[in-house]
mmCIF file of C-alpha atoms (C1' of nucleotides) in Angstrom:
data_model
loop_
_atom_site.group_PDB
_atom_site.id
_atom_site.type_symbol
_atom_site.label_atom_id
_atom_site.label_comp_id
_atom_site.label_asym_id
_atom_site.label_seq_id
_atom_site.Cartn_x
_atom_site.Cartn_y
_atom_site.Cartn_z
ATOM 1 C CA UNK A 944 53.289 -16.214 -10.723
ATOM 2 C CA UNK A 945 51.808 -12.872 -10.196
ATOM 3 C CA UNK A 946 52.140 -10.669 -7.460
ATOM 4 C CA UNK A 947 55.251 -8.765 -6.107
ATOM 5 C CA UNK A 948 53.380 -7.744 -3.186
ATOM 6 C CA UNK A 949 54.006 -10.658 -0.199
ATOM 7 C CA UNK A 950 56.985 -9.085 0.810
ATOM 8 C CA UNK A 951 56.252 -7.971 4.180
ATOM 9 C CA UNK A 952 59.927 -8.428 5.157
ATOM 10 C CA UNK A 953 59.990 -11.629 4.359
ATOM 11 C CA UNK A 954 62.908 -14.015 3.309
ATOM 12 C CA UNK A 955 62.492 -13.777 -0.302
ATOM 13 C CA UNK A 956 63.833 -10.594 -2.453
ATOM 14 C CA UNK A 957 61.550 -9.719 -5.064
ATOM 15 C CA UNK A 958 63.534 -8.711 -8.129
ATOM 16 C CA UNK A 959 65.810 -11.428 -8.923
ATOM 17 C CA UNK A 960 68.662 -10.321 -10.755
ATOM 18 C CA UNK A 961 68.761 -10.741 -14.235
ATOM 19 C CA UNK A 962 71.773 -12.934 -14.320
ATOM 20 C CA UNK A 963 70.712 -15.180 -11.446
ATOM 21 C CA UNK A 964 67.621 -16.174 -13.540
ATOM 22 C CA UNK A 965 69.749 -16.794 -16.786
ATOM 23 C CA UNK A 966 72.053 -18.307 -14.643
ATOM 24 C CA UNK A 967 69.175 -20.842 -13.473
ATOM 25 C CA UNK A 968 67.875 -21.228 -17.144
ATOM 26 C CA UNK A 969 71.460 -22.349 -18.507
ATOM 27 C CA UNK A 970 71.647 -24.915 -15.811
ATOM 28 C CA UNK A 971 68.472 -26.559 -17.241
ATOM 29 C CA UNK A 972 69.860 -26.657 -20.701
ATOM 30 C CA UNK A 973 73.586 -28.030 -20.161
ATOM 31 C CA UNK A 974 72.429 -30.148 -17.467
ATOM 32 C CA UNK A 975 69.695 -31.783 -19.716
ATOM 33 C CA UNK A 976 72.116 -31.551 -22.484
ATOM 34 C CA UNK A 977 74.811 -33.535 -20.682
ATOM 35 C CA UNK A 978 72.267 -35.937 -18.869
ATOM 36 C CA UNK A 979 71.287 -37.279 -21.679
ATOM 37 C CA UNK A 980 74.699 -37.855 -23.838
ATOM 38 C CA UNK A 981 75.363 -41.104 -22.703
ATOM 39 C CA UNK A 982 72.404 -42.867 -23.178
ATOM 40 C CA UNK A 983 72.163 -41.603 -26.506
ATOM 41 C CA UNK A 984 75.440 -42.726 -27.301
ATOM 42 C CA UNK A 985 74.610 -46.571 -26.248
ATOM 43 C CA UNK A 986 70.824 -45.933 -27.757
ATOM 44 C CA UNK A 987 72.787 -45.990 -30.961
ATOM 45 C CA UNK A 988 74.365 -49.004 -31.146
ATOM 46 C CA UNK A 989 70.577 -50.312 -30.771
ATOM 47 C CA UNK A 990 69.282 -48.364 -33.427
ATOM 48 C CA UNK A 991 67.510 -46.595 -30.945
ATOM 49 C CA UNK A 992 66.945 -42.806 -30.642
ATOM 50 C CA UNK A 993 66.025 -40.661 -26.939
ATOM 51 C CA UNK A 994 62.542 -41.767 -27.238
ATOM 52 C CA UNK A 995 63.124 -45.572 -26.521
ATOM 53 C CA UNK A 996 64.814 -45.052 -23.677
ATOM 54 C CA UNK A 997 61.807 -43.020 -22.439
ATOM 55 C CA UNK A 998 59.452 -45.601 -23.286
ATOM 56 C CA UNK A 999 61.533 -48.058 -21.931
ATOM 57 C CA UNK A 1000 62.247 -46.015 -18.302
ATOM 58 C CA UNK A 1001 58.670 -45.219 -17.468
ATOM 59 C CA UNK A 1002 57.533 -49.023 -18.715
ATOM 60 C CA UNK A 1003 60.077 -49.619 -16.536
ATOM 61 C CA UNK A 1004 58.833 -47.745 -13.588
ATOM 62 C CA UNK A 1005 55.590 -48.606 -13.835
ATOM 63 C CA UNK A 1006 55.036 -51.764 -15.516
ATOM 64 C CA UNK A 1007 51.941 -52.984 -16.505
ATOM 65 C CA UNK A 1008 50.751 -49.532 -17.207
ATOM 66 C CA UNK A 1009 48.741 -48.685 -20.564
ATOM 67 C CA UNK A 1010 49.236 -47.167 -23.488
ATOM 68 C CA UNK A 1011 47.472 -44.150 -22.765
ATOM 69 C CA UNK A 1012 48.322 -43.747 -19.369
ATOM 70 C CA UNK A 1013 52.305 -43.465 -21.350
ATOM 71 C CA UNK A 1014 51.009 -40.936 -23.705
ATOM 72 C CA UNK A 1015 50.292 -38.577 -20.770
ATOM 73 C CA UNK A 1016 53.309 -38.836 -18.971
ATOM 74 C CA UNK A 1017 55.700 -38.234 -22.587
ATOM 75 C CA UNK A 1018 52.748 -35.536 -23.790
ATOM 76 C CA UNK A 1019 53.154 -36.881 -27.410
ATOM 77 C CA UNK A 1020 51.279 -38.270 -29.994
ATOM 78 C CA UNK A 1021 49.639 -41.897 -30.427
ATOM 79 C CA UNK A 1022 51.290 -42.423 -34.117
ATOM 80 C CA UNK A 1023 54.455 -41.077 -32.400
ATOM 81 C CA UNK A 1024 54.793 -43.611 -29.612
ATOM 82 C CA UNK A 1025 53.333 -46.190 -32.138
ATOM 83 C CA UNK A 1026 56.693 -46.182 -33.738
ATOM 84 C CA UNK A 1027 59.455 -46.856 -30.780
ATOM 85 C CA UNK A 1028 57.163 -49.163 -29.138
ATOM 86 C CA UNK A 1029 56.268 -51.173 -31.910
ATOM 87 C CA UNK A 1030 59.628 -51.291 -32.380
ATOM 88 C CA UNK A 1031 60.799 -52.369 -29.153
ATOM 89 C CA UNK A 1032 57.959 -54.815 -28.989
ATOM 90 C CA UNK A 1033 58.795 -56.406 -31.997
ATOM 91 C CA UNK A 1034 62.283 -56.933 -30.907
ATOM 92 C CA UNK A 1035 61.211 -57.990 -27.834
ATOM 93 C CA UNK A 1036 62.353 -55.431 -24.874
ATOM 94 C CA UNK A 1037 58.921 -54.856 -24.473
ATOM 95 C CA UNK A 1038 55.504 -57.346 -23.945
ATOM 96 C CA UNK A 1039 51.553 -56.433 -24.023
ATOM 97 C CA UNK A 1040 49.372 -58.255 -22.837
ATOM 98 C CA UNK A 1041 45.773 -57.657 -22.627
ATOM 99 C CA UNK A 1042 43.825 -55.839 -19.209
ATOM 100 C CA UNK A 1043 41.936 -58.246 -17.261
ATOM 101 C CA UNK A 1044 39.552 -55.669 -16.484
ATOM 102 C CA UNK A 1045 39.317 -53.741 -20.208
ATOM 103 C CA UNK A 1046 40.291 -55.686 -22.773
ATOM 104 C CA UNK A 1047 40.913 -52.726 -25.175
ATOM 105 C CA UNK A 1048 43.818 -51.800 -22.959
ATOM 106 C CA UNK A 1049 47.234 -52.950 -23.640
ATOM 107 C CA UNK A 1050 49.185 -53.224 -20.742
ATOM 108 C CA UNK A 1051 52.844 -52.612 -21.031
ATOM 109 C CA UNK A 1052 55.760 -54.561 -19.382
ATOM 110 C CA UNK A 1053 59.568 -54.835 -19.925
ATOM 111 C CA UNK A 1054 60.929 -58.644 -20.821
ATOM 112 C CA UNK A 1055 64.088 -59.705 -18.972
ATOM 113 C CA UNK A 1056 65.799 -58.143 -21.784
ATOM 114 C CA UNK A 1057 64.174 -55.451 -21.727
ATOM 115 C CA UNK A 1058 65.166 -54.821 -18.052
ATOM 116 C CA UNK A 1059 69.181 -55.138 -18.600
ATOM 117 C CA UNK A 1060 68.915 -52.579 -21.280
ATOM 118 C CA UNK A 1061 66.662 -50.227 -19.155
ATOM 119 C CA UNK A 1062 69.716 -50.437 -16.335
ATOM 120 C CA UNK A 1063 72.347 -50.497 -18.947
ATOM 121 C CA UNK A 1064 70.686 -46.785 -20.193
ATOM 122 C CA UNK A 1065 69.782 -45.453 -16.834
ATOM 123 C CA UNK A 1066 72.870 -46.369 -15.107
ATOM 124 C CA UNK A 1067 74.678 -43.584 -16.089
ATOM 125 C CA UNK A 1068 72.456 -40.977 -15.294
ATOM 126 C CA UNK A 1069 71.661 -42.957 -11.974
ATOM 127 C CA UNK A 1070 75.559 -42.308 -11.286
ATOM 128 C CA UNK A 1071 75.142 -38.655 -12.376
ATOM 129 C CA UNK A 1072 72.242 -37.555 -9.846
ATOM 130 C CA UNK A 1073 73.538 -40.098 -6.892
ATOM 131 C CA UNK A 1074 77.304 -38.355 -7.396
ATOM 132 C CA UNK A 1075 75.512 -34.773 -7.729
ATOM 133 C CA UNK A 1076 73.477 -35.495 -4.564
ATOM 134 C CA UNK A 1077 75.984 -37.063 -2.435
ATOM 135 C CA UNK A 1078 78.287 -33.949 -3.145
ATOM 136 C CA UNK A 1079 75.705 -31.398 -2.699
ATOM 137 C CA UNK A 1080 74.449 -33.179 0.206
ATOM 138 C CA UNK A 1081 70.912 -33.599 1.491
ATOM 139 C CA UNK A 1082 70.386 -30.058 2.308
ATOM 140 C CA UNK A 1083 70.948 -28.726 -1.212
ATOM 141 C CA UNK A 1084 69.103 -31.829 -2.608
ATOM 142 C CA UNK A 1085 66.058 -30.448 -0.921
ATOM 143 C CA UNK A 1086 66.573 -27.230 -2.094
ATOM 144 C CA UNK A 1087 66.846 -28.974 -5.910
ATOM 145 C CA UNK A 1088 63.743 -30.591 -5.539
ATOM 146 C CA UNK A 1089 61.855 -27.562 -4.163
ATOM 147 C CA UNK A 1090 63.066 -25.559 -7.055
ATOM 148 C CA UNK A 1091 62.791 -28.455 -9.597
ATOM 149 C CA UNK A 1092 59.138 -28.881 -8.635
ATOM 150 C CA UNK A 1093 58.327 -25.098 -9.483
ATOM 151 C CA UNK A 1094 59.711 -25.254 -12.680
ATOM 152 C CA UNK A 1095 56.930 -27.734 -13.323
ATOM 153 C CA UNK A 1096 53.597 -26.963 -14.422
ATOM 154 C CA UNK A 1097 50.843 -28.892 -13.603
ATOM 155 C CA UNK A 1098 49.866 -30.192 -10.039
ATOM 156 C CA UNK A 1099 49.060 -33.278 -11.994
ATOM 157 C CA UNK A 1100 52.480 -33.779 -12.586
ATOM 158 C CA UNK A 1101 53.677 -32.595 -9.386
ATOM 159 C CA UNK A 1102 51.394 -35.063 -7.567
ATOM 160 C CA UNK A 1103 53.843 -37.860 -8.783
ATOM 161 C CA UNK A 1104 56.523 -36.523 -6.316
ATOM 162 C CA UNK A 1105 54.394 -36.519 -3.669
ATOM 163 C CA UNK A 1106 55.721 -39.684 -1.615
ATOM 164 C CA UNK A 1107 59.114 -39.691 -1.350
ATOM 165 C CA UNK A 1108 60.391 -38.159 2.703
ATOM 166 C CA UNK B 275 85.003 -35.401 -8.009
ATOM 167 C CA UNK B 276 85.936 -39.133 -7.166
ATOM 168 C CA UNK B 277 85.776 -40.704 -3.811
ATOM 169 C CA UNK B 278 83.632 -42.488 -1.156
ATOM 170 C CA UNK B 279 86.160 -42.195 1.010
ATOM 171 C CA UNK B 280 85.305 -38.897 3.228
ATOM 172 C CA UNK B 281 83.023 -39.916 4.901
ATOM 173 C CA UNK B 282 84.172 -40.327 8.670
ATOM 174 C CA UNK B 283 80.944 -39.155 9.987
ATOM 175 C CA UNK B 284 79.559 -36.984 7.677
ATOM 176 C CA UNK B 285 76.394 -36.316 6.903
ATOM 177 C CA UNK B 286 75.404 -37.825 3.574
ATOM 178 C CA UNK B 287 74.339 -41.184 3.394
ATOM 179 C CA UNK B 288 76.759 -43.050 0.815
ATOM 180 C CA UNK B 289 74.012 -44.999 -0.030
ATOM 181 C CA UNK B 290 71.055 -43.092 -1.719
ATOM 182 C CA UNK B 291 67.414 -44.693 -2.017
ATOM 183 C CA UNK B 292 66.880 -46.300 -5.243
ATOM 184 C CA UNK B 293 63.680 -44.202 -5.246
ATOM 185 C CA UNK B 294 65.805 -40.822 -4.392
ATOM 186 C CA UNK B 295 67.933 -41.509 -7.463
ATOM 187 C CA UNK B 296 64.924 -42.023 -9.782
ATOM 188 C CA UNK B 297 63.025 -39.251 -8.628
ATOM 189 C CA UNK B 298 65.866 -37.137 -9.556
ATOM 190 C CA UNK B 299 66.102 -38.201 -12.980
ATOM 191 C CA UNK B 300 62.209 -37.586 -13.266
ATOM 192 C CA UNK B 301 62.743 -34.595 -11.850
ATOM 193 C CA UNK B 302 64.860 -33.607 -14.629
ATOM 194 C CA UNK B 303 62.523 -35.221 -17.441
ATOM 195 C CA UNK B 304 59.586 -33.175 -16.618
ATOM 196 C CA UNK B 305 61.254 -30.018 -15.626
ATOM 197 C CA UNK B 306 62.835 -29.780 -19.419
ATOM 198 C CA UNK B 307 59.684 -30.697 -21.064
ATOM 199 C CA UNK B 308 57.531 -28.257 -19.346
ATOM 200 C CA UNK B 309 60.467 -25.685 -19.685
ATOM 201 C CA UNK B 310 60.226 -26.099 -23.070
ATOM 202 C CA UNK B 311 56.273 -26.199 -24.244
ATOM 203 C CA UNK B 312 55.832 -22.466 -23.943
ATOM 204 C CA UNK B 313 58.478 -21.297 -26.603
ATOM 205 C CA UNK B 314 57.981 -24.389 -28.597
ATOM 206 C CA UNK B 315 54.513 -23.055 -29.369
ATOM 207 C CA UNK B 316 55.754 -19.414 -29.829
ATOM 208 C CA UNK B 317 58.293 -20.316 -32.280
ATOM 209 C CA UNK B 318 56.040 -22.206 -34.600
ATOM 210 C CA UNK B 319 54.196 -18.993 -35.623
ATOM 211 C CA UNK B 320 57.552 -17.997 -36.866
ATOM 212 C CA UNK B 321 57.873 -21.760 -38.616
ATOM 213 C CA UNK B 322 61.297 -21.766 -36.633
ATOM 214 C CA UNK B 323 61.715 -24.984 -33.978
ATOM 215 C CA UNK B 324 63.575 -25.011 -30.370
ATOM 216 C CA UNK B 325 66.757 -24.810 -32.613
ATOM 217 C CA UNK B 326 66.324 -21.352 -33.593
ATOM 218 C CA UNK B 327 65.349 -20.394 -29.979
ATOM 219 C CA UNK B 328 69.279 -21.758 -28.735
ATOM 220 C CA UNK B 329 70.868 -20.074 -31.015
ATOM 221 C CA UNK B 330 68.542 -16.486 -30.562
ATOM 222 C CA UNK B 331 69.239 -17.306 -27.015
ATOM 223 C CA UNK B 332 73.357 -17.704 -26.866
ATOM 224 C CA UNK B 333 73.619 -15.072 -29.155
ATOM 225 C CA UNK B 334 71.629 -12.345 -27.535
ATOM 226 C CA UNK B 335 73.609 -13.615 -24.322
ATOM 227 C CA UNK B 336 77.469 -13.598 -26.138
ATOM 228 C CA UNK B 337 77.154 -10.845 -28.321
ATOM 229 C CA UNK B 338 79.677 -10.976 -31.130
ATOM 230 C CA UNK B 339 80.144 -14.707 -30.252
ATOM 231 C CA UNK B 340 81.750 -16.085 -33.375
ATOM 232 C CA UNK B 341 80.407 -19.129 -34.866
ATOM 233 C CA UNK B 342 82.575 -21.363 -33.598
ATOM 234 C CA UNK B 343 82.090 -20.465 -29.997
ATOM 235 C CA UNK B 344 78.232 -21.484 -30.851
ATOM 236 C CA UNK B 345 79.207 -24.275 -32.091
ATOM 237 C CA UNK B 346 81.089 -25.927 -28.740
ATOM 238 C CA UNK B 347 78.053 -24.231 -26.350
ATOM 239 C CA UNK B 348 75.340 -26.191 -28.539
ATOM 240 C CA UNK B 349 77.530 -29.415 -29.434
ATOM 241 C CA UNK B 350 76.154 -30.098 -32.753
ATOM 242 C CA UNK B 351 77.680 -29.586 -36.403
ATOM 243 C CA UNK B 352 78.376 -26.521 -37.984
ATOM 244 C CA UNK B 353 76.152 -28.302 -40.996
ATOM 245 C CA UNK B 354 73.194 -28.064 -38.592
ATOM 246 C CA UNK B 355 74.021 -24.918 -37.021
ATOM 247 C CA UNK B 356 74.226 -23.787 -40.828
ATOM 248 C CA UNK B 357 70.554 -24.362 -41.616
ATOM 249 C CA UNK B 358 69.043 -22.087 -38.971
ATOM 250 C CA UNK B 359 71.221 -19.659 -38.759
ATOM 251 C CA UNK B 360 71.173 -19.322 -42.335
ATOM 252 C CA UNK B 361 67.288 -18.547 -41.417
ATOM 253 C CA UNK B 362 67.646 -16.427 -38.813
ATOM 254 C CA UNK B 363 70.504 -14.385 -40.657
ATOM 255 C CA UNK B 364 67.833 -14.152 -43.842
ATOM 256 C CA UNK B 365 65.201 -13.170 -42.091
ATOM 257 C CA UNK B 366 66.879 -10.148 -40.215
ATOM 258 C CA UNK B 367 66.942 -11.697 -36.748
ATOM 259 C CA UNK B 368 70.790 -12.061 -36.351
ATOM 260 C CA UNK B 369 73.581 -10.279 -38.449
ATOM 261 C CA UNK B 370 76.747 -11.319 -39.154
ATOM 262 C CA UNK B 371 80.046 -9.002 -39.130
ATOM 263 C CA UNK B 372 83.531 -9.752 -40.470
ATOM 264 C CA UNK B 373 86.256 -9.919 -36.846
ATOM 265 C CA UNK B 374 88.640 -7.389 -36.660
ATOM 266 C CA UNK B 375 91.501 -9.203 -35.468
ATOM 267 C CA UNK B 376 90.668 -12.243 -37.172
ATOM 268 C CA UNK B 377 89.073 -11.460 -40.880
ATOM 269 C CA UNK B 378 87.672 -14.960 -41.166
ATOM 270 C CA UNK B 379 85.963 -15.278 -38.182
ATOM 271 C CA UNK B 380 81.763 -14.049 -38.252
ATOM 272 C CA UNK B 381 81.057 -12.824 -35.562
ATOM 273 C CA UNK B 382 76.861 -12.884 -34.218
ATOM 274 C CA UNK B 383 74.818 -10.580 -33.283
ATOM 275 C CA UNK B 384 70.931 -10.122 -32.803
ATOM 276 C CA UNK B 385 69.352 -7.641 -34.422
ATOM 277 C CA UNK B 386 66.503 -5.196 -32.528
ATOM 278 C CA UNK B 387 64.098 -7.478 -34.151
ATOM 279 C CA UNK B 388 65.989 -10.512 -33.386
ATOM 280 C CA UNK B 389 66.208 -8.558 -29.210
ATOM 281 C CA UNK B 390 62.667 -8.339 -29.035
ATOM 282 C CA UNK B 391 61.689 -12.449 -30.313
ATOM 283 C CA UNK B 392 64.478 -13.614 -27.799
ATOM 284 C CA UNK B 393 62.401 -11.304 -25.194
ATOM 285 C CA UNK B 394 59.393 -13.275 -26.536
ATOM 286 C CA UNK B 395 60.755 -16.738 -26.497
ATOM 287 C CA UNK B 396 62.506 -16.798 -22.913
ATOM 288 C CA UNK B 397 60.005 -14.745 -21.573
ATOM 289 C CA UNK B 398 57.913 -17.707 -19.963
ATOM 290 C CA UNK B 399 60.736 -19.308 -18.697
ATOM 291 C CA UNK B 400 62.507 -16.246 -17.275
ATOM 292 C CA UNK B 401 58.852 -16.420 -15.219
ATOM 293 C CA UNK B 402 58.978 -20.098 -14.465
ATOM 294 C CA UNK B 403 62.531 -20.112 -13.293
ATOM 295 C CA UNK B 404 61.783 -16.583 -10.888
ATOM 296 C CA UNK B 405 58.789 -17.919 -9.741
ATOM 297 C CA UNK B 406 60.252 -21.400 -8.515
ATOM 298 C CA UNK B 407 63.037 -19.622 -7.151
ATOM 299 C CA UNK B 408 61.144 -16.918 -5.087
ATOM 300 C CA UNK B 409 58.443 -19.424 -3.740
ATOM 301 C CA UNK B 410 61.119 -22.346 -2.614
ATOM 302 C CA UNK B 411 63.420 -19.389 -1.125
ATOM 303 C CA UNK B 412 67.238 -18.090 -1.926
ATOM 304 C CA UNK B 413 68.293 -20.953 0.263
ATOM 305 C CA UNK B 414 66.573 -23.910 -2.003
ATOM 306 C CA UNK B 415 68.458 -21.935 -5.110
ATOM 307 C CA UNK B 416 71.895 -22.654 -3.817
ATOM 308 C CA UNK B 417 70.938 -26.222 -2.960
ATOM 309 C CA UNK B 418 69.243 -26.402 -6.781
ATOM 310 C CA UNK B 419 72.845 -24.467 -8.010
ATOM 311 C CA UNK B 420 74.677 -26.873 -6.178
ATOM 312 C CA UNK B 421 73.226 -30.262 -7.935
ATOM 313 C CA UNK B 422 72.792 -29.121 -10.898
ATOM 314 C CA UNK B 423 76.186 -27.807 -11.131
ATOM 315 C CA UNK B 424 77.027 -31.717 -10.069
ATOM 316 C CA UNK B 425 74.964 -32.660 -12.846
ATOM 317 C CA UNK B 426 77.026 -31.016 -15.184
ATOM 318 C CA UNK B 427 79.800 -32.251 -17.153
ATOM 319 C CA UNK B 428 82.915 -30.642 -17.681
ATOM 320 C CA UNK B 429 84.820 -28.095 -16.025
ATOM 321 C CA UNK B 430 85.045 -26.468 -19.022
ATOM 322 C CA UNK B 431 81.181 -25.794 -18.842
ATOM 323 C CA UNK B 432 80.802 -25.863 -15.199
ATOM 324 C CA UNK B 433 83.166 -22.859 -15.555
ATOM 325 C CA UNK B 434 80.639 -21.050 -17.159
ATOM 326 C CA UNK B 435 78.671 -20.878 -13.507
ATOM 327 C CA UNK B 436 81.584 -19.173 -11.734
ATOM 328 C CA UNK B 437 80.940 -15.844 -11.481
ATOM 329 C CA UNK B 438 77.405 -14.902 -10.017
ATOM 330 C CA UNK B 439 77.576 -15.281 -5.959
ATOM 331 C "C1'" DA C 323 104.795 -21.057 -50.300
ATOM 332 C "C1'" DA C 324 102.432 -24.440 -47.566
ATOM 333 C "C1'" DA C 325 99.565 -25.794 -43.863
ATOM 334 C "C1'" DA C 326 96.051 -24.929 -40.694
ATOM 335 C "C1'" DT C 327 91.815 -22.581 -39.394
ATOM 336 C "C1'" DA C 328 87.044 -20.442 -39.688
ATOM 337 C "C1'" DT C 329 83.321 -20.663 -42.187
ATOM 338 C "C1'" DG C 330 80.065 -21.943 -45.835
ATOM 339 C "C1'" DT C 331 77.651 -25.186 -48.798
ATOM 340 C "C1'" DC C 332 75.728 -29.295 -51.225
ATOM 341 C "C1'" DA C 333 73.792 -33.770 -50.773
ATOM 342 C "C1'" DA C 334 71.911 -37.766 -48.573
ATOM 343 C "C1'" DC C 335 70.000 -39.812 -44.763
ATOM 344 C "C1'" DA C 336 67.944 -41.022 -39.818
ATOM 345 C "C1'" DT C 337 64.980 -39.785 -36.201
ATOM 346 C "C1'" DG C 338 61.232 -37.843 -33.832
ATOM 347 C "C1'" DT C 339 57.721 -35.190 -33.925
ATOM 348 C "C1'" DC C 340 53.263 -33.649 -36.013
ATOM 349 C "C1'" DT C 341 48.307 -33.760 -38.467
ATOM 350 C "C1'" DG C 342 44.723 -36.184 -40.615
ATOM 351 C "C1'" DA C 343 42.195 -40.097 -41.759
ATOM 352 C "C1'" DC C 344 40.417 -44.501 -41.098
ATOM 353 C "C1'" DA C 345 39.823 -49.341 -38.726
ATOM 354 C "C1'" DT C 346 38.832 -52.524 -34.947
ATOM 355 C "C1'" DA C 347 37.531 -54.188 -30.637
ATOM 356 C "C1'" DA C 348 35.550 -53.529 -26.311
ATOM 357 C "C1'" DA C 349 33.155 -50.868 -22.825
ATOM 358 C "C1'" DA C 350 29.630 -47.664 -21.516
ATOM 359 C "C1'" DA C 351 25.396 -45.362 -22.295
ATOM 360 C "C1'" DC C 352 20.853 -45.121 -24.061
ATOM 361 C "C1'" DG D 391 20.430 -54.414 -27.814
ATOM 362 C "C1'" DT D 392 21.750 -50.805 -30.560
ATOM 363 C "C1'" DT D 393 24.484 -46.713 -30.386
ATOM 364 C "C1'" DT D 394 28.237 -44.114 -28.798
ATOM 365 C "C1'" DT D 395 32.475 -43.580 -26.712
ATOM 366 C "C1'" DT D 396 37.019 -45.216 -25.627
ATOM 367 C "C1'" DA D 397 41.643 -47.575 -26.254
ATOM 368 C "C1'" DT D 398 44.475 -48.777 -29.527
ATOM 369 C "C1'" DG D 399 46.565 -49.494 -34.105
ATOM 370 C "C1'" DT D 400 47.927 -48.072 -38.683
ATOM 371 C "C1'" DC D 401 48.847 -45.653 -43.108
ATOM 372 C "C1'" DA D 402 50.463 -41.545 -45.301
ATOM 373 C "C1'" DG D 403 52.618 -37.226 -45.672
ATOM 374 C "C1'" DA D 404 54.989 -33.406 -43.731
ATOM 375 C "C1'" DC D 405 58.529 -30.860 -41.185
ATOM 376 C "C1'" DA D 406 62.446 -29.850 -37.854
ATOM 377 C "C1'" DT D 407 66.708 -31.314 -36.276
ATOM 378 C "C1'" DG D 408 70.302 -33.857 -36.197
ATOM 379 C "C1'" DT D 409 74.112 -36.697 -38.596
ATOM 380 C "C1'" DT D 410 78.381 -37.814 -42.288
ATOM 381 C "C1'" DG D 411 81.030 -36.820 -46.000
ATOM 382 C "C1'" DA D 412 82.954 -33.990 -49.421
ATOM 383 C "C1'" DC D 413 84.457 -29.860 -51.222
ATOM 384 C "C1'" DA D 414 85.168 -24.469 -51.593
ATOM 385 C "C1'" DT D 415 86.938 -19.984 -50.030
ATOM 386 C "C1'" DA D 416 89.173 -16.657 -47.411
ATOM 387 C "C1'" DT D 417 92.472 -15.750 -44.042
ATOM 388 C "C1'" DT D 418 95.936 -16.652 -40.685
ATOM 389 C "C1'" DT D 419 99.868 -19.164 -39.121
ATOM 390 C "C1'" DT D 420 103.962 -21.695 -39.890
#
DNA sequence: AAAATATGTCAACATGTCTGACATAAAAAC
DNA sequence: GTTTTTATGTCAGACATGTTGACATATTTT
């Protein structure tokens, strides 16, 4: 973040050019934009909004996970999340069931329904980043990540990438 | 764009990990939220949302940009649009001047005071993005250009990248 | 003169976020 | 074993951002 001093001839130039760093923060912002039509487009035939599919991917990912380990990962509120999920549990793409271990927790788990819609949402953005990769290639998907991963804060939040190659 | 057909010995694998694929579109989930937290925060002492900070933003990049321009960059309603620009307009950020060749367009425009918040708000992620780009190297950009650019919809907007390098 | 375009505006509504307050059950600490 | 902390839920009210639909005005194009 701070210095402009490790330069000693080294790869990197310093001053970026203006345009190269709007350049990189309008790639963020139409490829989030555009990422994320499509699922919000079948979200609505649901009822659903943006935030059910996120509820519904990282359940997804890691089932059996608790409540508050989800409010960490989506950095919202408890009354927020109490709304989609309650919703989706109540029409049953999602399940609680108690902790063995803490009882207080409730443990979160897609049903068999909730798993088709979870690949019905994702698929399309699975297609996106597999046809981005492929015709990038694995070079310049390295180079994404690397970049990708310093636009994020925390090394809490960086740790989660840290197994994949 | 289409095929999975050149691929006589290539390098990319046609097949990408399941995990490869996800941690893309995580990638992509945290990247935006933390890219967004800083001028969130800034913009509520103003009592204006991330809204205000697009439009602040496209403006002070497109100056004289009419409003329909905005419009088809952002892809939401002029009725939305309406409500903080309307604000921003009020409260001396952005002003508005009749076309020249076209009477009826309104064509944008920040004002000093309207320069110096857009300076604020993209501040912290001018910093983020330079930062991530320096440390992973000018050779991790073009892989991160590449994918994203892949990412991205339409020619139309992918057009927009075809200038710098 | 008529039609199309660029913009503005009013109204109603859905969604997702927030803060604040309070409740319950279970675990942890004393 | 009582107290405190934690995990979760819930109610209520607010605000920002988005939507549709309808209508108005000025200007350009046909």
């Amino acid at each position: 973040m701070s210095d402009i001093k490790t330069t000693e001839g080294l790869t990197p130039p310093l001053t970026l050019p203006e345009d190269e760093v709007r350049q990189g923060i309008e790639l963020l912002f139409y490829a989030y934009r555009d990422f994320t039509i499509e699922p919000d487009t079948i979200l609505l035939k649901y009822g659903f909004g943006r935030a059910h599919h996120r509820v519904i991917y990282f359940v997804g990912r890691h089932p059996h996970m608790s409540v508050s380990e989800l409010l960490v990962i989506l950095r919202i509120t408890k009354q927020s999340l109490a709304r989609v999920l309650g919703q989706l549990v109540r029409q049953g793409f999602i399940v609680q069931h108690t902790g063995k271990s803490d009882r207080r927790q409730r443990l979160l788990q897609l049903t068999p329904t909730g798993v088709e819609l979870e690949r019905q949402l994702s698929e399309n953005q699975r297609q996106r980043i597999q046809r981005a990769y492929v015709e990038a290639g694995p070079h310049a998907v390295e180079g994404f990540r690397k970049v990708m991963l310093g636009v994020i804060s925390g090394d809490a939040d960086r740790g989660r990438f840290r197994r994949t190659r």
